[in-house]
Structures are given as structure tokens and as C-alpha cells.
Short mmCIF file of C-alpha atoms and ligand atoms in Angstrom, two decimals:
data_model
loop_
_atom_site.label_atom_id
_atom_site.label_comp_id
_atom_site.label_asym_id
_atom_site.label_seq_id
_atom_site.Cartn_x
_atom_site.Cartn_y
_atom_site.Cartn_z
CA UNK A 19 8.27 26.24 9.67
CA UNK A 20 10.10 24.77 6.97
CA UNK A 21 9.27 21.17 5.63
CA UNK A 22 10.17 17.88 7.16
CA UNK A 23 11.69 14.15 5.72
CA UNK A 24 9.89 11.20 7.04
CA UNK A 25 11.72 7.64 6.53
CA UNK A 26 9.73 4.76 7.40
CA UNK A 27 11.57 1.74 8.81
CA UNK A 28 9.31 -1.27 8.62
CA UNK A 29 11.00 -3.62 10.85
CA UNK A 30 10.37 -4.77 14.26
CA UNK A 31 12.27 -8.21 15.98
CA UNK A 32 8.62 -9.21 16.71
CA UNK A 33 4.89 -7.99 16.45
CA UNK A 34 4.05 -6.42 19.34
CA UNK A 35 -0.21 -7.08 20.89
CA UNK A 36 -1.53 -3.61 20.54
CA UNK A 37 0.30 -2.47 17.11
CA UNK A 38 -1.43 -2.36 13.76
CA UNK A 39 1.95 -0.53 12.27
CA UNK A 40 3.31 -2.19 9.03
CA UNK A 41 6.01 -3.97 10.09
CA UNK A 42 7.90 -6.80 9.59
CA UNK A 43 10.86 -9.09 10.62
CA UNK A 44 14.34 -7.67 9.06
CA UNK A 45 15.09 -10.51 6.80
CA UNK A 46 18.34 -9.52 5.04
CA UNK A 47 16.69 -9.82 1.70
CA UNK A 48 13.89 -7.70 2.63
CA UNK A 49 15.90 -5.59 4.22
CA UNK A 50 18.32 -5.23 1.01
CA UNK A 51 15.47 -4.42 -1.42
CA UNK A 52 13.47 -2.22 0.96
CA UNK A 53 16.98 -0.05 0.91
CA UNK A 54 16.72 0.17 -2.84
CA UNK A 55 13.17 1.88 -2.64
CA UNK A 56 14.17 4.01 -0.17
CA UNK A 57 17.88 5.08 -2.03
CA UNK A 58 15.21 5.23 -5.60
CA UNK A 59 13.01 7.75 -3.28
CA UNK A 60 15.73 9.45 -1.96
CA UNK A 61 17.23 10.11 -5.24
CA UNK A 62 13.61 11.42 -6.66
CA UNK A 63 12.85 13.82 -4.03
CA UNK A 64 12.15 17.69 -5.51
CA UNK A 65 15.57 19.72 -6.25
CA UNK A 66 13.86 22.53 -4.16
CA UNK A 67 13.60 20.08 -0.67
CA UNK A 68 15.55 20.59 1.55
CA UNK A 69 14.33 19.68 4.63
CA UNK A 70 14.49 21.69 8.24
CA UNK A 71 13.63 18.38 10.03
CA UNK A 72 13.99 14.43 9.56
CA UNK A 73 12.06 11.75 11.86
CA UNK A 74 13.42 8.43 11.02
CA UNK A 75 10.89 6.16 12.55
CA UNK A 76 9.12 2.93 12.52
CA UNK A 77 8.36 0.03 13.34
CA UNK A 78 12.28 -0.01 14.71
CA UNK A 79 14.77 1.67 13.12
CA UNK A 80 17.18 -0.11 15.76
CA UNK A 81 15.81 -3.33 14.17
CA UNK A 82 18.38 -2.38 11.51
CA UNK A 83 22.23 -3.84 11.41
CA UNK A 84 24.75 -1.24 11.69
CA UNK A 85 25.79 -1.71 8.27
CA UNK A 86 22.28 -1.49 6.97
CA UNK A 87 21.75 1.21 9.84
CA UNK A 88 24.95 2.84 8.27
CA UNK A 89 23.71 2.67 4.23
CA UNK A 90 20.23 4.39 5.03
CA UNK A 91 21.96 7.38 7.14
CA UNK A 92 24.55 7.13 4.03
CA UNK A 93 21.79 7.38 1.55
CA UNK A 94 20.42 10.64 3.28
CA UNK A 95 23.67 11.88 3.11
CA UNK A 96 24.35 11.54 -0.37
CA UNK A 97 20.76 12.56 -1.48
CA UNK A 98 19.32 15.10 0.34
CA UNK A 99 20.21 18.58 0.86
CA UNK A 100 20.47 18.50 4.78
CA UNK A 101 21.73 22.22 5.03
CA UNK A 102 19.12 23.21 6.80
CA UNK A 103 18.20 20.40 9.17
CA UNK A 104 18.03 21.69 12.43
CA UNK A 105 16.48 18.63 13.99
CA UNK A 106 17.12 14.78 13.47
CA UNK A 107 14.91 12.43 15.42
CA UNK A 108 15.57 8.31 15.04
CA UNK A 109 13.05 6.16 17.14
CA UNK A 110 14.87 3.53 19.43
CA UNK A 111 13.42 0.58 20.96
CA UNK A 112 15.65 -1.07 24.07
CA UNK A 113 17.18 -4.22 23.23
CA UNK A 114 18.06 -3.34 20.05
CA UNK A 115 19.81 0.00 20.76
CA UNK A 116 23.54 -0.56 21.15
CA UNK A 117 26.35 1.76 21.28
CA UNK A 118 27.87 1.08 18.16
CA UNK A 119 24.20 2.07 16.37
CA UNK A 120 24.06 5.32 18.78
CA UNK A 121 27.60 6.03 18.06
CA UNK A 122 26.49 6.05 14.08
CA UNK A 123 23.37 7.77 14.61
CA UNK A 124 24.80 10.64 16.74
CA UNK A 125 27.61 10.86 14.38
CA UNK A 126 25.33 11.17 11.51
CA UNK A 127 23.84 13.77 12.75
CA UNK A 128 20.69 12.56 14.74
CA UNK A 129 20.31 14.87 17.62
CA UNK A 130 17.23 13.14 18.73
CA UNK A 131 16.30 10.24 19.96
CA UNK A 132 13.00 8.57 20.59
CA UNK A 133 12.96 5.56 23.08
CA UNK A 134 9.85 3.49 23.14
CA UNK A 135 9.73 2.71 26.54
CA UNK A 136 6.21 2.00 27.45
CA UNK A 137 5.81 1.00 30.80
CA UNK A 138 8.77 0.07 33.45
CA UNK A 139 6.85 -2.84 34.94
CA UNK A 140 7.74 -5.99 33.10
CA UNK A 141 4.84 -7.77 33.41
CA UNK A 142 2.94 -4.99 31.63
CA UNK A 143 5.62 -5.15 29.27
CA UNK A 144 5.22 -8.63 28.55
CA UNK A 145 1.69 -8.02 28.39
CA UNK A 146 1.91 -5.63 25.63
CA UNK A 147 4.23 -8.35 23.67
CA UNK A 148 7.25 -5.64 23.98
CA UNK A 149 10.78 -7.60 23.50
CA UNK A 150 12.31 -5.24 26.03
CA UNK A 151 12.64 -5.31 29.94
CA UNK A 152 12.42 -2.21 32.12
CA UNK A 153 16.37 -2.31 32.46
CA UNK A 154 17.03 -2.47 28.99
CA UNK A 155 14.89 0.75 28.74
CA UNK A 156 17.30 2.23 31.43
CA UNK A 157 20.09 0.89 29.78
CA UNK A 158 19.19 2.48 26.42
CA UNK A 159 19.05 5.87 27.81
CA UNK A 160 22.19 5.67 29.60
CA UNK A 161 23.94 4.52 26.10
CA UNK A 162 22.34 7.43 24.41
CA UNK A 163 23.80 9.70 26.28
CA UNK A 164 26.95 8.35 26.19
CA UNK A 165 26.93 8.42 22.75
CA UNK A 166 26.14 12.06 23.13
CA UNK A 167 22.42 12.45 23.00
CA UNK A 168 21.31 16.00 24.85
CA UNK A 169 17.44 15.16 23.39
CA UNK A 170 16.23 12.21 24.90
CA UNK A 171 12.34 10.92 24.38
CA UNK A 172 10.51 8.40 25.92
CA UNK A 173 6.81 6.96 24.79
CA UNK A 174 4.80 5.92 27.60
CA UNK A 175 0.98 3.99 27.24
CA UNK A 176 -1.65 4.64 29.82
CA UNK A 177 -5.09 2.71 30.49
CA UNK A 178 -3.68 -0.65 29.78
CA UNK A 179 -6.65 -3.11 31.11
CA UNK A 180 -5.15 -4.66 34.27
CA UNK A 181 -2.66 -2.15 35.15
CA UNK A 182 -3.60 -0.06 38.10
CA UNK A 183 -3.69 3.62 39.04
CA UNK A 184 -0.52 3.73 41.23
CA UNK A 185 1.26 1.11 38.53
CA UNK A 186 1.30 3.79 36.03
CA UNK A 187 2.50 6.49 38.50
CA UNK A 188 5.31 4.51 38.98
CA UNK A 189 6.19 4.20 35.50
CA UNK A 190 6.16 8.25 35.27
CA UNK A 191 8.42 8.47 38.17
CA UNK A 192 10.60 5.74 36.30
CA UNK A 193 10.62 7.39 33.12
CA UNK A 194 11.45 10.94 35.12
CA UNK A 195 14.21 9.43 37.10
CA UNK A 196 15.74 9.04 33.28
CA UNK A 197 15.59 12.95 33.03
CA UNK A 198 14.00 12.78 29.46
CA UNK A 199 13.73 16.17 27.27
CA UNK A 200 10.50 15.02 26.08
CA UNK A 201 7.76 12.58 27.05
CA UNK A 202 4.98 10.68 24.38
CA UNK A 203 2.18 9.60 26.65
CA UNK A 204 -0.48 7.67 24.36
CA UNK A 205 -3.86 5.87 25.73
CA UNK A 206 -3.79 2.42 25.01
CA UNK A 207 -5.72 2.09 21.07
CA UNK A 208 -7.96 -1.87 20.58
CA UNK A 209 -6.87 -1.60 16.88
CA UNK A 210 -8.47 -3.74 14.57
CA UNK A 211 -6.65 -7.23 13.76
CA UNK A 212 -4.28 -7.24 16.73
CA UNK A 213 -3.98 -9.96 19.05
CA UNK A 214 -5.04 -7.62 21.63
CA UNK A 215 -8.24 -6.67 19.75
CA UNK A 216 -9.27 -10.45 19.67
CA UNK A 217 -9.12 -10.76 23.05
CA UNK A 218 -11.33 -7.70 23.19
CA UNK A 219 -13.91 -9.22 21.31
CA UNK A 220 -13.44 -12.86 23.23
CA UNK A 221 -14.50 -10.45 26.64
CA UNK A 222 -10.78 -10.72 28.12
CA UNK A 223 -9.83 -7.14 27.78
CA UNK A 224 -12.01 -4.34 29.85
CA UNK A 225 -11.72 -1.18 28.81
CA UNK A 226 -11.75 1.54 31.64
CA UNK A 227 -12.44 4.73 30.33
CA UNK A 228 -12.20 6.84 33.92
CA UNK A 229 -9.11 4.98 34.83
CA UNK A 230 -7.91 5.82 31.63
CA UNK A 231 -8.79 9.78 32.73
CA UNK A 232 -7.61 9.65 35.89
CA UNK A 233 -4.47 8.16 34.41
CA UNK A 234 -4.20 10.57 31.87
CA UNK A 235 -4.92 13.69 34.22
CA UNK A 236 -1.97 12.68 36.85
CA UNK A 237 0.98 11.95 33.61
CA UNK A 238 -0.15 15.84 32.82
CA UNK A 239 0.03 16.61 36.42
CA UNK A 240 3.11 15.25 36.97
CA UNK A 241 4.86 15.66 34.30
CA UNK A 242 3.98 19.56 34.41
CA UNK A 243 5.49 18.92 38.08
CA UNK A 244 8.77 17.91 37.15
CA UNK A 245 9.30 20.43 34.21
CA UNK A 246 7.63 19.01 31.42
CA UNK A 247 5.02 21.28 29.99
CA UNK A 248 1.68 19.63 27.88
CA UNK A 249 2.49 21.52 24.62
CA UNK A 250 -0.05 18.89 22.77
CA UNK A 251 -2.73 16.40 23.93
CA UNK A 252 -0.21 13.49 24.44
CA UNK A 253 3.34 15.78 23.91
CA UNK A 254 5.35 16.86 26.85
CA UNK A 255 8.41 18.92 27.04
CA UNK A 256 11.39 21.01 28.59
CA UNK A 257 11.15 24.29 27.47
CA UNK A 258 12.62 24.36 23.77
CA UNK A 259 12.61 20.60 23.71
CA UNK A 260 9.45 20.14 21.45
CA UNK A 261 9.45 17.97 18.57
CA UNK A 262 8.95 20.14 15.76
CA UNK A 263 9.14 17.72 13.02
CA UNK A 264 5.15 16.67 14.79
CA UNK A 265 4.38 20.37 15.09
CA UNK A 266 4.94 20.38 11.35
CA UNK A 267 2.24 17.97 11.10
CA UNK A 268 -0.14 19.55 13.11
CA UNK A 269 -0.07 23.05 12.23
CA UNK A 270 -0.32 22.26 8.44
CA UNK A 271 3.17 22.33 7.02
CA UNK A 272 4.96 20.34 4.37
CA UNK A 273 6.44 17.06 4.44
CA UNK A 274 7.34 14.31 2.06
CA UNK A 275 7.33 10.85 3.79
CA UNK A 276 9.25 7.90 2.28
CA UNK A 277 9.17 4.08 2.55
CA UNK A 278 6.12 1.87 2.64
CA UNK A 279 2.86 3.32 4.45
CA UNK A 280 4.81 6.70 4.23
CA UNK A 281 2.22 9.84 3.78
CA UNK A 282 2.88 13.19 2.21
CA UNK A 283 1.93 16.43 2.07
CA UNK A 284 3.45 18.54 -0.45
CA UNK A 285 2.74 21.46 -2.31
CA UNK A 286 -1.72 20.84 -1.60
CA UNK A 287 -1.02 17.25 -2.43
CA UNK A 288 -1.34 14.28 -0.47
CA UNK A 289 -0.76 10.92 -0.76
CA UNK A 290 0.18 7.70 0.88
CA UNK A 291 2.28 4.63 0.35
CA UNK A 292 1.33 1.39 0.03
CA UNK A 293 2.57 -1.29 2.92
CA UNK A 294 4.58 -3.48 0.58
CA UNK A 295 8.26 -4.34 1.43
CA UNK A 296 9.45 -3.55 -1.87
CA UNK A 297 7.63 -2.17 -4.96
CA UNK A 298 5.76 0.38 -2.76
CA UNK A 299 3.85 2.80 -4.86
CA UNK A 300 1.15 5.38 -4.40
CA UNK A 301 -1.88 3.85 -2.54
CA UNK A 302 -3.91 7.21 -3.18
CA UNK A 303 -3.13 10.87 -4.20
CA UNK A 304 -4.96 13.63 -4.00
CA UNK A 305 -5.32 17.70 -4.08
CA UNK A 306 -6.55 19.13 -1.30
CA UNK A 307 -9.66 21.66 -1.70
CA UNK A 308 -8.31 24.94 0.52
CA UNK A 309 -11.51 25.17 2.65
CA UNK A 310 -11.43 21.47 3.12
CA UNK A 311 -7.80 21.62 4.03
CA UNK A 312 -7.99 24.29 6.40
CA UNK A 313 -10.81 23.01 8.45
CA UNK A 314 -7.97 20.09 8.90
CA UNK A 315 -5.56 22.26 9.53
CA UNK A 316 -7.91 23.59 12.39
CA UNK A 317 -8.31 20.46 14.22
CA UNK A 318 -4.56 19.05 13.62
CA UNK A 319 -3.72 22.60 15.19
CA UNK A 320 -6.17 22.36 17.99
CA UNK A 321 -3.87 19.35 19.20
CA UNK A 322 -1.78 21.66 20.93
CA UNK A 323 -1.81 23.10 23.84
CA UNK A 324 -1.76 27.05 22.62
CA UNK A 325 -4.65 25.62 20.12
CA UNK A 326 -4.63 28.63 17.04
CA UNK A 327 -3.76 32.03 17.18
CA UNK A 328 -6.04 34.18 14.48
CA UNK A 329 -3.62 35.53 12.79
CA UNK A 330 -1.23 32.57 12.75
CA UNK A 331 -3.80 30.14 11.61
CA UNK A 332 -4.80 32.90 8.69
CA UNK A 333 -0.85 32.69 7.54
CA UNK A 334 -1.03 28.92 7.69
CA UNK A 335 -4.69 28.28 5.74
CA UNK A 336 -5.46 31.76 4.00
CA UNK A 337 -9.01 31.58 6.29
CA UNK A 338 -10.49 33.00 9.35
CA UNK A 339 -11.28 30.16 11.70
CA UNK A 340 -14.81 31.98 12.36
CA UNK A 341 -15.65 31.94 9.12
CA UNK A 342 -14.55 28.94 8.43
CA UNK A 343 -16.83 27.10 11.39
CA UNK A 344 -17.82 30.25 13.43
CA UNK A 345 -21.46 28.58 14.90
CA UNK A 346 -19.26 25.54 16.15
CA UNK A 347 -16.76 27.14 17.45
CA UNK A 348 -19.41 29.58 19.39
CA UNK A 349 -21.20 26.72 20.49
CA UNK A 350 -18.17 24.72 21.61
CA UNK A 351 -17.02 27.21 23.61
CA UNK A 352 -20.73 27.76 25.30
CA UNK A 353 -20.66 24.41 26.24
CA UNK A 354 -16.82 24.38 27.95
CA UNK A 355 -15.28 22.42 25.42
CA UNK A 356 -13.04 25.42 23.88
CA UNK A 357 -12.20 28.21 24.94
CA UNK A 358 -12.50 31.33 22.61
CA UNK A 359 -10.70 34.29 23.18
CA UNK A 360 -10.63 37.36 21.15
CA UNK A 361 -8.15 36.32 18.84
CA UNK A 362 -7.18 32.75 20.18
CA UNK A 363 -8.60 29.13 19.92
CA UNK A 364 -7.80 26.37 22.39
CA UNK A 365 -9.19 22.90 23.53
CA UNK A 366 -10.79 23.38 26.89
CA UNK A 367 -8.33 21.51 29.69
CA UNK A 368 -11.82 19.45 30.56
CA UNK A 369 -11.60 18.45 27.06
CA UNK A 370 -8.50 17.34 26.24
CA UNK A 371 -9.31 13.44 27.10
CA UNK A 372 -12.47 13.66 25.13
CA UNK A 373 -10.77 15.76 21.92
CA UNK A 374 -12.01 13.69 19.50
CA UNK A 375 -15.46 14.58 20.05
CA UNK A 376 -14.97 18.29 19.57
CA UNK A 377 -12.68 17.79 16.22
CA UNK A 378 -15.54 15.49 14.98
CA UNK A 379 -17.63 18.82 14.42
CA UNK A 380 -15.50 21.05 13.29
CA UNK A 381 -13.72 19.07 10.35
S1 SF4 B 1662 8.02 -2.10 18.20
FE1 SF4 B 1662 6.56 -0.48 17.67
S2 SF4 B 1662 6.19 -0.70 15.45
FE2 SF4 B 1662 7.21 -2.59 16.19
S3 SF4 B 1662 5.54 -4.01 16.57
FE3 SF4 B 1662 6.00 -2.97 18.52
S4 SF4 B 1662 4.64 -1.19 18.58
FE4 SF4 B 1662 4.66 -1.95 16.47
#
């Protein structure tokens, strides 16, 4: 798979409980001189890049004016060779999606388009500090297709403290009854320094890990139902709808990510922005050891549902998974939490809520 663009839009109307994102209110003058790092970036990528996939994303790229909206698809434009893009994703949040800005994306040449909708019940909504109602969600996808959208996305959380079983069934069905291409479905994270963390830690938040499971088991019943397929822990699509700007992340591939709190990966180098407006400069770089970087590679890749193929994972790293962690892998599979075929890897289905655990010993 050829390399990917990331763009990192760090603007949101407001902070939302649960997010520890950088992100911050579009100010014009931020806005103006964030615009300037990324046209600076832009202009400094490799002569040889030319991306096969760009993921605009955020914070909310929506956040953006359609004039400013306008200069950063503009800037791509002018400064990258986009010959070979074969998908363009732009995250959306409702409320700030209107159809002059999905008019400009989708003439751009976004063909994708993420919609964080997150639950359909507005009091969960409000919960999570979202600016959005449910019918701005529905709203959003109904513009998007008018503005000619054929991939649609929606993000959905599960095992929000508070909200019950048949709650979050309902928000499936809601999200369905929008027809989506492709479904995010991501378990509620405490993350450090959010408001939602400190009411964690004041005892007003209770965490409910088999709710969370039980929640998580019926959005990959479900959605399987209706068409959907799991093709990675939290990733569910119609046939030939999968992101593959994410699949370059997990199987191992190249990208170059720009804007603040950007990462990279790039001919065995990484590195990462820092999360400054403007001046944002290398927070770390460094060159990956192979071994090191293909027992990564393993766990990124055992994200999805197909897990590793032998062969494939030997073209991607240059190693044999078995010798690379052989004795875990053997063991992991004795105990049910992967399943080892002759020449195929995958995460167990009985595993899948608990993957962390299993990628702990094997990186
Ligand atoms: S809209 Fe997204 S990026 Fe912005 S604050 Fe909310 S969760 Fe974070």
C-alpha cells in the first residue's frame, strides 16, 4: 500500500469532556498562522511523496471557515503531487458541517467523509460536552450526500457511565437508519486531565467494564447484521468500504503527518509534532531498530480482523512472526487468546475486548 498525508486540524468550537486531543478555538489569528505552518510543511514534503491516501482530521476540520476551509484544500493542491490519491477522508462534526463546506470538500476531491456522531440521544450528547444534537447528526449526513458523498462514516462511543444497554442499541439502529459505508465504534477512554477524568477521581463516574462488553459484543453483532463487517477491533465496513489510509497505519506503511501533534513514519523514521499553534517543530525523532519495529508492526497488524498472514507480514517487516515472538504466540494461542493457523495470525474473537492484554506481550 502506498503512503498516506495526514493534516491535523487543531480546532474544535468547544472542548469536549472525554477528549485529551490538541485542540483549540479557531481564532482567526491562530487560524491564519497555523495555515502558514501547514503551507511551510506542505511545501517541504519529499519530491518522491506522493501520496495514495489523505485523512484530513482533527479536532474539527469543519471548525474551519470556508475560506480558510478553501486555502488548506488549496494548499494541497498546489503542493502535493495528488496523482495517485485514491482516497480522501475529511472528519466532520454536525453543526459545523454546511453545504457550502461539503460542496468545497467534495469538489476538492474528498471522497470521504467522517461524521463524529457519537451517540443519537442528546442527553448523552450533552453529557459528553458534544456541541451537536442528534438531528444535526442526521442533518449532516443528509447534506453530505447531497453534496455527493458515496463514503459516509460515522464514530460511535460505547460504555459511557450512565447510559444503558438498550440506549446504545438504539444509537446503532440510529446510526444504521443513516446507511453509513463505514462505522468507528470506540469504548469510552478516562483520559488524563479531562473534565471527565476529574469526575472520575471525585467518585462520580463508574466505570462498567461488562456493560462495556456486552455493549461492545451487540455493535459487532449488529453491525455484522446489517452489512457491516468487523475488519478491525473498533472498524466496521461495507465490503470495499474500509478506510485504508488506518490500514496504512496498522499494517506498517508510510505516512508523513503534518500540523501540530502530527506523527510520522517515513523511510524507518519516526517522529512527532509538538502541540503548539504555530512554531510546531519536532517533539522527538527517531530510527526505528527493524526487530523492534516489526514486533510493532505485529501488534498494529493484529488490530484487524484477518490479524497477519505469514507471508504478508514477512513482505511488510523482513521477519517471521515465529521467530520474532514464537513462545508467545504458542502460548497465546494455548490459552484462546489467538488463534494460530499454519500460516495465519489472528486475535481470538473472545479477545478482541481485552486486546490490549495480548499486544502487551508480544511488543
Ligand atoms: S470535537 Fe473531537 S477533537 Fe474536538 S474537542 Fe470534541 S472530541 Fe476533541
Amino acid at each position: 500500500m502506498g503512503p498516506g498525508l495526514y493534516l491535523h486540524v487543531p480546532f474544535c468550537l468547544r472542548k469536549c469532556a472525554y477528549c485529551a486531543f490538541f485542540s483549540r478555538p479557531a481564532e482567526p489569528a491562530a487560524v491564519q498562522s497555523w495555515q502558514a505552518g501547514i503551507e511551510r510543511e506542505l511545501k517541504a514534503l519529499p519530491a518522491e511523496f506522493a501520496p495514495e491516501t489523505i485523512f484530513i482530521g482533527g479536532g474539527t476540520p469543519t471548525a474551519l471557515e470556508p475560506d480558510d476551509l478553501g486555502r488548506l484544500l488549496d494548499g494541497i493542491h498546489n503542493h502535493t503531487d495528488i496523482r495517485n490519491v485514491v482516497e480522501w477522508t475529511c472528519e466532520a462534526n454536525p453543526g459545523t458541517l454546511t453545504p457550502e463546506k461539503a460542496v468545497l470538500l467534495r469538489a476538492a476531491g474528498v471522497n470521504r467523509l467522517s461524521i463524529g456522531a457519537q451517540s443519537f440521544d442528546d442527553a448523552t450528547l450533552r453529557r459528553l460536552g458534544r456541541m451537536h444534537s442528534a438531528a444535526e447528526t442526521s442533518a449532516s449526513a443528509a447534506l453530505a450526500r447531497e453534496a455527493g458523498f458515496e463514503h459516509l462514516g460515522l464514530d460511535l462511543i460505547y460504555g459511557i457511565p450512565g447510559v444503558r444497554g438498550d440506549s446504545f442499541e438504539a444509537d446503532v439502529e440510529a446510526a444504521l437508519a443513516l446507511a453509513p459505508e463505514h462505522v468507528s465504534c470506540y469504548c469510552l477512554e478516562i483520559e488524563d486531565g479531562t473534565p471527565l477524568a476529574r469526575a472520575a477521581a471525585a467518585g462520580d463516574l463508574a466505570i462498567d467494564e461488562a456493560e462495556q462488553r456486552r455493549q461492545f459484543e451487540q455493535a459487532r453483532r449488529r453491525l455484522g447484521e446489517a452489512g457491516l463487517a468487523a475488519y478491525e477491533i473498533s472498524n466496521f465496513a461495507r465490503p470495499g468500504c474500509e478506510c485504508r489510509h488506518n490500514q496504512l497505519y496498522w499494517s506498517g506503511g508510510d505516512y508523513i503527518g503534518i500540523g501540530p501533534a502530527a506523527h510520522s513514519h517515513w523511510n524507518g523514521v519516526r517522529w512527532g509534532h509538538t502541540a503548539e499553534l504555530a512554531g510546531w517543530k519536532r517533539a522527538f525523532e527517531e530510527k526505528l531498530e527493524p526487530a523492534a519495529k516489526a514486533r510493532e508492526t505485529l501488534v498494529m497488524g493484529l488490530r484487524r480482523t484477518a490479524g497477519w498472514g505469514r507471508e504478508e507480514f514477512r513482505k511488510a517487516t523482513g521477519f517471521d512472526y515465529d521467530v520474532l515472538r514464537g513462545p508467545e504466540i504458542a502460548r497465546l494461542a494455548a490459552e484462546g487468546r489467538l488463534v494460530a493457523e499454519p500460516d495465519r495470525i489472528r486475535l481470538a474473537d473472545e479477545a478482541l475486548f481485552v486486546s490490549d492484554g495480548v499486544f502487551a506481550e508480544l511488543v
